[in-house]
């Protein structure tokens, strides 16, 4: 009996173990029935070349370090989506008057400053008034933009802007980040650069500054953020004297990301299997060859067209940028809703360039390998700044144009002298430049309208065309996007026919990030700070959940 009892006891115990195992399996699913998803927590560390100066979006625009950090700390009434469209941010909605001159913005109810105080229209009015102040110490271009805009508080939640003239791109300029009136309201504009706020700012964005020094700035996730909460708990920016020092820190695992890589750096980093290299066209910058249409040579449209056909853009990108560039063929960026995909493109066709010049009467009549017409040699000085990469590009263009009978002499100048002595007074024949435009809106009035061909205007080609002026004027006045798109398509076609400048390429922003950081997506880069537009999707920690529970929590 004892032996039988022992066996019965063993069988009972085994049964209990089996039942417990089945219950555990039912409660905790096997790896085959779960999936790994992002989890909250963790820190991302980035190395940046330079140091912060003003972590204040009203003052810091010219400094990329300030821009990068401020993009995570502050927000504006509106923001740009990944395709360049404008959507609500601190404003939940807006109205535009029929004449396009009055904009009414309604603030969202759940937006707070990092100290917990509500965002009100007092902050909107204060921000604009600060920029408009005669003693404003920030970017003059920003001051010029807001110069003729009247701002008025309607209520704590509604603010009104009145423009001197209808201006459709205004919604994009409403992305200007706000600063808090309750903190800075009593600070004179002239004294603002001296305020502690510039290193320890108070914003409304997804991250807030908790530590700041000339070595490192630490950001922590804002628990009161009204938008999508980030997975990351913390972001640290560490500062280095140059790109090589930052890259060395990346290889030592001291940091997990480095941006602003040179083409040479990209090739080096790609050999490290621990690192991902993300790349996106930087559409805020465009390399182009500006031709002074008032000069004897470039007054002839045939010459301008021939030069466009003679330049090999892909080869130029390979030689100068190690292949890190995207060809440009329009004043409107190729991801814009207004981009004309049917616009005339100047592919590398040197024989077409020769035919155009022959038909226009530019021939080599004296056998010196340089074309001439009515005693005028087809020769000019190509001016650029003394950046080695820019000089290299100019020399390649000179070589390519020589092949079709055009003599080009390359001349380099220091950056300040290049602008002050040549570009601004229009004292040049041709110039190789990088044109900067911070917005996604297709409005290019400042670069190509005839009114901008003098004084402080940016139409350095001195191109004057009445039809182009009409198209640009009407397009910026209309609030009908379909109508604007039609007008800009016509403008792009006219530009391609007249070719007042040869559009070359957009540079590529390269970003090296450790493979331990997931969810990185650069999206549309109007400037490098936009690499953080989707920061809420970045993560360094994961967890396992049942297959039917994969949402963000």
PDB file of N, CA and C in Angstrom, residues 26 40 104 110 126 164 232 235-237 260 281 291 299 332 376 381 416 466 489-490 518 552:
ATOM      1  N   UNK A  26      -0.626  30.394 -20.543  1.00  0.00           N
ATOM      2  CA  UNK A  26      -1.799  31.182 -20.965  1.00  0.00           C
ATOM      3  C   UNK A  26      -1.671  32.641 -20.533  1.00  0.00           C
ATOM      4  N   UNK A  40       9.045  53.526 -23.803  1.00  0.00           N
ATOM      5  CA  UNK A  40       9.457  54.832 -23.285  1.00  0.00           C
ATOM      6  C   UNK A  40      10.716  54.702 -22.437  1.00  0.00           C
ATOM      7  N   UNK A 104      -6.872  85.542 -38.609  1.00  0.00           N
ATOM      8  CA  UNK A 104      -7.311  85.341 -37.240  1.00  0.00           C
ATOM      9  C   UNK A 104      -6.895  83.939 -36.791  1.00  0.00           C
ATOM     10  N   UNK A 110      -4.875  73.521 -24.667  1.00  0.00           N
ATOM     11  CA  UNK A 110      -4.052  72.672 -23.809  1.00  0.00           C
ATOM     12  C   UNK A 110      -2.555  72.972 -23.887  1.00  0.00           C
ATOM     13  N   UNK A 126       3.671  89.731 -27.862  1.00  0.00           N
ATOM     14  CA  UNK A 126       4.991  90.086 -27.349  1.00  0.00           C
ATOM     15  C   UNK A 126       6.100  89.617 -28.296  1.00  0.00           C
ATOM     16  N   UNK A 164      -0.091  94.483 -44.784  1.00  0.00           N
ATOM     17  CA  UNK A 164      -0.214  95.638 -45.667  1.00  0.00           C
ATOM     18  C   UNK A 164      -0.749  95.222 -47.033  1.00  0.00           C
ATOM     19  N   UNK A 232      11.692  59.000 -26.068  1.00  0.00           N
ATOM     20  CA  UNK A 232      12.917  59.346 -25.355  1.00  0.00           C
ATOM     21  C   UNK A 232      12.630  60.160 -24.101  1.00  0.00           C
ATOM     22  N   UNK A 235      17.481  64.042 -24.182  1.00  0.00           N
ATOM     23  CA  UNK A 235      18.404  64.266 -25.293  1.00  0.00           C
ATOM     24  C   UNK A 235      19.547  65.128 -24.776  1.00  0.00           C
ATOM     25  N   UNK A 236      20.774  64.703 -25.064  1.00  0.00           N
ATOM     26  CA  UNK A 236      21.948  65.474 -24.672  1.00  0.00           C
ATOM     27  C   UNK A 236      22.698  65.925 -25.925  1.00  0.00           C
ATOM     28  N   UNK A 237      23.016  67.197 -25.990  1.00  0.00           N
ATOM     29  CA  UNK A 237      23.840  67.740 -27.065  1.00  0.00           C
ATOM     30  C   UNK A 237      25.211  68.071 -26.494  1.00  0.00           C
ATOM     31  N   UNK A 260      25.799  67.106 -40.210  1.00  0.00           N
ATOM     32  CA  UNK A 260      26.631  68.039 -40.965  1.00  0.00           C
ATOM     33  C   UNK A 260      27.917  67.366 -41.468  1.00  0.00           C
ATOM     34  N   UNK A 281      18.031  65.436 -49.223  1.00  0.00           N
ATOM     35  CA  UNK A 281      18.355  66.708 -49.872  1.00  0.00           C
ATOM     36  C   UNK A 281      18.019  67.877 -48.946  1.00  0.00           C
ATOM     37  N   UNK A 291      24.017  84.483 -63.751  1.00  0.00           N
ATOM     38  CA  UNK A 291      24.553  85.237 -64.882  1.00  0.00           C
ATOM     39  C   UNK A 291      23.971  86.651 -64.862  1.00  0.00           C
ATOM     40  N   UNK A 299      23.365  89.139 -71.877  1.00  0.00           N
ATOM     41  CA  UNK A 299      22.117  89.740 -72.360  1.00  0.00           C
ATOM     42  C   UNK A 299      21.489  88.859 -73.433  1.00  0.00           C
ATOM     43  N   UNK A 332      11.406  76.170 -57.986  1.00  0.00           N
ATOM     44  CA  UNK A 332      10.510  75.551 -57.000  1.00  0.00           C
ATOM     45  C   UNK A 332      11.068  74.178 -56.646  1.00  0.00           C
ATOM     46  N   UNK A 376      32.954  90.752 -80.209  1.00  0.00           N
ATOM     47  CA  UNK A 376      32.834  90.440 -78.785  1.00  0.00           C
ATOM     48  C   UNK A 376      33.212  88.982 -78.532  1.00  0.00           C
ATOM     49  N   UNK A 381      34.458  86.289 -66.630  1.00  0.00           N
ATOM     50  CA  UNK A 381      35.061  85.915 -65.350  1.00  0.00           C
ATOM     51  C   UNK A 381      33.982  85.273 -64.487  1.00  0.00           C
ATOM     52  N   UNK A 416      33.173  87.791 -47.231  1.00  0.00           N
ATOM     53  CA  UNK A 416      32.603  89.125 -47.007  1.00  0.00           C
ATOM     54  C   UNK A 416      32.814  90.025 -48.218  1.00  0.00           C
ATOM     55  N   UNK A 466       8.535  91.369 -67.443  1.00  0.00           N
ATOM     56  CA  UNK A 466       7.216  91.798 -66.995  1.00  0.00           C
ATOM     57  C   UNK A 466       6.274  90.625 -66.762  1.00  0.00           C
ATOM     58  N   UNK A 489       3.456  77.136 -62.094  1.00  0.00           N
ATOM     59  CA  UNK A 489       3.837  76.277 -63.224  1.00  0.00           C
ATOM     60  C   UNK A 489       4.226  77.129 -64.425  1.00  0.00           C
ATOM     61  N   UNK A 490       3.431  78.182 -64.674  1.00  0.00           N
ATOM     62  CA  UNK A 490       3.745  79.080 -65.790  1.00  0.00           C
ATOM     63  C   UNK A 490       5.059  79.815 -65.548  1.00  0.00           C
ATOM     64  N   UNK A 518      16.583  53.820 -32.884  1.00  0.00           N
ATOM     65  CA  UNK A 518      15.622  53.371 -33.887  1.00  0.00           C
ATOM     66  C   UNK A 518      14.602  54.473 -34.203  1.00  0.00           C
ATOM     67  N   UNK A 552       1.228  52.833 -29.645  1.00  0.00           N
ATOM     68  CA  UNK A 552       2.088  53.596 -28.730  1.00  0.00           C
ATOM     69  C   UNK A 552       1.353  53.810 -27.415  1.00  0.00           C
TER      70      UNK A 552
END
